[in-house]
Amino acid sequence: MEQKTIELADFVYVLKKWFWLIIILCIVGAASGFVISKEFMTPIYESKSQLVIKQEQHKNDTTTTSETQSNIQLVNTYKIILVSPTVLDTVIKNLDLPESTEQLAKQILIENSKDSQVLTVNVLNADRELAKQINQQLIKAATKESDKIMSANNIRVLTEPTENMSPVKPNKTLVIGAGFIAGLLLAIFIIVIKETMRQHIRDEKELRAIIKATHLGNINQF
């Protein structure tokens, strides 16, 4: 059996024929994405703070290049201290959190730019107020742990923990767009299947192409 394909010249015809299906499935896909993002995905809020990690200087001393490099190396140490089990256990105890240290650690992201003494602490939680409280307690517990381990307070708060009113997750626009594209792909799949499996002749043009004969006229159906 000769395999049927959708010719490029027939693209406009097929598009007009199935335009209603494309529109419906795209709308359904976008609407499904909106409902999923609103009803089935938990909003996640972010609290962000910035810390400066710097060693204490002696009186009348100026910061040298070697001291700056030492401070930068110290940043990596504090990245570990901030998410250490001891610090996280203190946060859990102070806030009476139901999470384990492993679960709490997954909500915390510590970032710093290359050759920078600034640490950015990001806390993600379904409760925006709790996200801020965790961030605050994290800084407080890490400062105490620093005094105990490093025998010095090298943490300076550059930016206090924020409380964002808008969730950072889910990205509703992205989810709706994904639903729209899914609907479009489904429409294309259905159209391709329908057109390639079509057994009847579409019109006179297609008939002439198949039998390579001149069209003389039409016979009316009685």
Short mmCIF file of C-alpha atoms in Angstrom, two decimals:
data_model
loop_
_atom_site.label_atom_id
_atom_site.label_comp_id
_atom_site.label_asym_id
_atom_site.label_seq_id
_atom_site.Cartn_x
_atom_site.Cartn_y
_atom_site.Cartn_z
CA MET A 1 0.00 0.00 0.00
CA GLU A 2 1.31 3.40 -0.93
CA GLN A 3 2.01 5.47 2.15
CA LYS A 4 0.08 8.74 2.33
CA THR A 5 1.81 11.91 3.42
CA ILE A 6 0.71 15.50 3.96
CA GLU A 7 2.19 17.53 1.11
CA LEU A 8 3.63 20.93 1.85
CA ALA A 9 1.28 22.46 -0.73
CA ASP A 10 -1.68 21.16 1.26
CA PHE A 11 -0.51 22.67 4.54
CA VAL A 12 -2.87 25.66 4.39
CA TYR A 13 -5.80 23.41 3.53
CA VAL A 14 -5.05 21.08 6.45
CA LEU A 15 -4.51 24.03 8.78
CA LYS A 16 -7.90 25.53 7.90
CA LYS A 17 -9.58 22.15 8.18
CA TRP A 18 -8.22 21.41 11.66
CA PHE A 19 -7.88 24.96 12.95
CA TRP A 20 -10.74 24.43 15.39
CA LEU A 21 -8.98 21.41 16.90
CA ILE A 22 -5.70 23.32 17.33
CA ILE A 23 -7.44 26.22 19.06
CA ILE A 24 -9.48 23.99 21.37
CA LEU A 25 -6.54 21.82 22.46
CA CYS A 26 -4.26 24.83 22.98
CA ILE A 27 -6.89 26.51 25.15
CA VAL A 28 -7.52 23.28 27.08
CA GLY A 29 -3.77 22.80 27.58
CA ALA A 30 -3.22 26.37 28.81
CA ALA A 31 -6.27 26.16 31.10
CA SER A 32 -5.04 22.84 32.49
CA GLY A 33 -1.65 24.40 33.21
CA PHE A 34 -3.33 27.27 35.05
CA VAL A 35 -5.47 24.93 37.16
CA ILE A 36 -2.52 22.67 37.96
CA SER A 37 -0.30 25.59 39.01
CA LYS A 38 -3.06 27.09 41.18
CA GLU A 39 -4.72 24.05 42.71
CA PHE A 40 -2.19 21.23 42.68
CA MET A 41 1.18 22.96 43.18
CA THR A 42 2.14 24.37 46.58
CA PRO A 43 3.33 28.02 46.47
CA ILE A 44 6.91 28.37 47.71
CA TYR A 45 8.16 31.65 49.20
CA GLU A 46 11.75 32.83 49.45
CA SER A 47 13.52 34.76 52.19
CA LYS A 48 16.89 36.19 51.24
CA SER A 49 19.66 37.71 53.34
CA GLN A 50 23.29 38.68 52.73
CA LEU A 51 26.21 38.17 55.07
CA VAL A 52 29.74 39.54 54.92
CA ILE A 53 32.40 37.14 56.19
CA LYS A 54 35.44 39.04 57.47
CA GLN A 55 38.14 38.38 60.02
CA GLU A 56 38.55 40.83 62.83
CA GLN A 57 41.35 43.32 62.30
CA HIS A 58 43.87 44.51 64.84
CA LYS A 59 43.91 48.16 65.76
CA ASN A 60 45.30 50.55 63.15
CA ASP A 61 45.74 47.67 60.72
CA THR A 62 44.71 48.01 57.10
CA THR A 63 43.41 45.15 54.99
CA THR A 64 46.13 43.63 52.82
CA THR A 65 45.81 41.44 49.75
CA SER A 66 46.75 38.33 51.73
CA GLU A 67 44.11 39.13 54.35
CA THR A 68 41.50 39.58 51.64
CA GLN A 69 42.36 36.16 50.21
CA SER A 70 42.20 34.70 53.71
CA ASN A 71 38.74 36.23 54.15
CA ILE A 72 37.59 34.71 50.87
CA GLN A 73 38.83 31.28 51.98
CA LEU A 74 36.99 31.79 55.25
CA VAL A 75 33.75 32.19 53.30
CA ASN A 76 33.86 28.52 52.26
CA THR A 77 34.16 27.52 55.91
CA TYR A 78 31.07 29.52 56.83
CA LYS A 79 29.10 28.03 53.94
CA ILE A 80 29.57 24.68 55.69
CA ILE A 81 28.86 26.06 59.17
CA LEU A 82 25.56 27.63 58.07
CA VAL A 83 24.10 24.28 57.00
CA SER A 84 25.87 22.11 59.59
CA PRO A 85 23.68 19.72 61.62
CA THR A 86 24.50 21.62 64.83
CA VAL A 87 23.22 24.92 63.42
CA LEU A 88 20.18 23.32 61.79
CA ASP A 89 19.29 21.44 64.97
CA THR A 90 19.34 24.74 66.84
CA VAL A 91 17.02 26.34 64.26
CA ILE A 92 14.63 23.38 64.44
CA LYS A 93 14.58 23.52 68.24
CA ASN A 94 14.07 27.30 68.44
CA LEU A 95 11.21 27.30 65.92
CA ASP A 96 9.80 23.88 66.90
CA LEU A 97 9.94 22.71 63.29
CA PRO A 98 8.63 19.27 62.25
CA GLU A 99 11.43 18.80 59.68
CA SER A 100 14.61 16.81 60.17
CA THR A 101 18.00 18.43 59.60
CA GLU A 102 18.18 16.78 56.15
CA GLN A 103 14.77 18.15 55.16
CA LEU A 104 15.61 21.63 56.44
CA ALA A 105 18.94 21.62 54.62
CA LYS A 106 17.09 21.09 51.32
CA GLN A 107 15.20 24.37 51.92
CA ILE A 108 18.41 26.37 52.28
CA LEU A 109 20.67 27.53 49.47
CA ILE A 110 23.95 29.32 50.24
CA GLU A 111 25.50 31.25 47.35
CA ASN A 112 28.52 33.46 46.89
CA SER A 113 30.17 35.06 43.90
CA LYS A 114 33.73 34.18 42.98
CA ASP A 115 36.33 36.12 44.99
CA SER A 116 33.58 37.66 47.11
CA GLN A 117 33.25 37.81 50.89
CA VAL A 118 29.46 38.09 50.64
CA LEU A 119 27.26 35.07 51.27
CA THR A 120 23.66 35.07 50.08
CA VAL A 121 21.35 32.92 52.18
CA ASN A 122 18.16 31.77 50.44
CA VAL A 123 15.47 29.98 52.43
CA LEU A 124 12.49 28.40 50.65
CA ASN A 125 9.30 27.48 52.48
CA ALA A 126 5.57 27.19 51.86
CA ASP A 127 5.03 29.74 54.69
CA ARG A 128 6.51 33.14 53.84
CA GLU A 129 6.73 34.24 57.49
CA LEU A 130 8.36 30.98 58.50
CA ALA A 131 10.89 31.32 55.69
CA LYS A 132 11.98 34.65 57.16
CA GLN A 133 12.10 33.24 60.70
CA ILE A 134 14.25 30.31 59.57
CA ASN A 135 16.63 32.75 57.86
CA GLN A 136 16.86 34.86 61.01
CA GLN A 137 17.42 31.88 63.29
CA LEU A 138 19.98 30.45 60.87
CA ILE A 139 22.09 33.60 61.08
CA LYS A 140 21.72 33.74 64.86
CA ALA A 141 22.68 30.07 65.35
CA ALA A 142 25.60 30.30 62.90
CA THR A 143 26.94 33.37 64.72
CA LYS A 144 26.93 31.52 68.05
CA GLU A 145 28.53 28.46 66.47
CA SER A 146 31.18 30.72 64.95
CA ASP A 147 32.05 32.13 68.35
CA LYS A 148 32.37 28.60 69.70
CA ILE A 149 34.35 27.03 66.85
CA MET A 150 36.33 29.92 65.39
CA SER A 151 36.67 31.87 68.67
CA ALA A 152 35.62 34.95 66.75
CA ASN A 153 32.51 36.57 65.31
CA ASN A 154 33.30 36.91 61.62
CA ILE A 155 29.71 37.30 60.43
CA ARG A 156 28.32 40.73 59.56
CA VAL A 157 24.75 41.09 58.33
CA LEU A 158 24.71 43.09 55.12
CA THR A 159 21.01 42.61 54.31
CA GLU A 160 18.40 41.50 56.82
CA PRO A 161 16.20 38.50 55.90
CA THR A 162 13.38 39.54 53.59
CA GLU A 163 9.73 38.44 53.53
CA ASN A 164 8.47 38.24 49.97
CA MET A 165 4.72 38.46 49.41
CA SER A 166 4.85 36.72 46.01
CA PRO A 167 5.85 33.05 45.70
CA VAL A 168 8.90 32.15 43.62
CA LYS A 169 7.45 28.74 42.76
CA PRO A 170 5.59 27.58 40.81
CA ASN A 171 6.19 29.80 37.80
CA LYS A 172 2.58 30.05 36.60
CA THR A 173 3.55 31.57 33.25
CA LEU A 174 5.93 28.69 32.59
CA VAL A 175 3.37 26.05 33.59
CA ILE A 176 0.63 27.66 31.46
CA GLY A 177 3.04 27.92 28.52
CA ALA A 178 3.98 24.25 28.92
CA GLY A 179 0.28 23.35 28.90
CA PHE A 180 -0.27 25.43 25.76
CA ILE A 181 2.64 23.71 23.97
CA ALA A 182 1.42 20.28 25.13
CA GLY A 183 -2.01 21.04 23.67
CA LEU A 184 -0.42 22.20 20.39
CA LEU A 185 1.74 19.06 20.12
CA LEU A 186 -1.27 16.86 20.83
CA ALA A 187 -3.24 18.64 18.09
CA ILE A 188 -0.38 18.17 15.62
CA PHE A 189 -0.13 14.48 16.54
CA ILE A 190 -3.87 13.93 15.99
CA ILE A 191 -3.83 15.82 12.68
CA VAL A 192 -0.85 13.84 11.35
CA ILE A 193 -2.49 10.54 12.32
CA LYS A 194 -5.82 11.53 10.81
CA GLU A 195 -4.35 12.81 7.55
CA THR A 196 -1.87 9.97 6.99
CA MET A 197 -4.52 7.31 7.67
CA ARG A 198 -7.18 9.00 5.53
CA GLN A 199 -8.59 6.55 2.96
CA HIS A 200 -10.88 8.84 0.95
CA ILE A 201 -9.95 11.32 -1.78
CA ARG A 202 -10.11 14.88 -0.58
CA ASP A 203 -10.95 16.80 -3.77
CA GLU A 204 -10.61 16.94 -7.57
CA LYS A 205 -7.03 18.17 -7.36
CA GLU A 206 -5.96 15.12 -5.38
CA LEU A 207 -7.87 12.79 -7.75
CA ARG A 208 -6.09 14.24 -10.81
CA ALA A 209 -2.74 13.80 -9.06
CA ILE A 210 -3.49 10.14 -8.32
CA ILE A 211 -4.91 8.94 -11.66
CA LYS A 212 -3.10 11.51 -13.83
CA ALA A 213 -6.21 12.18 -15.91
CA THR A 214 -8.08 15.24 -17.11
CA HIS A 215 -11.17 16.23 -15.17
CA LEU A 216 -14.17 16.25 -17.55
CA GLY A 217 -17.02 16.96 -15.16
CA ASN A 218 -18.93 15.98 -12.04
CA ILE A 219 -21.75 13.47 -11.67
CA ASN A 220 -24.42 14.67 -9.33
CA GLN A 221 -25.56 12.28 -6.64
CA PHE A 222 -29.30 11.50 -6.77
#
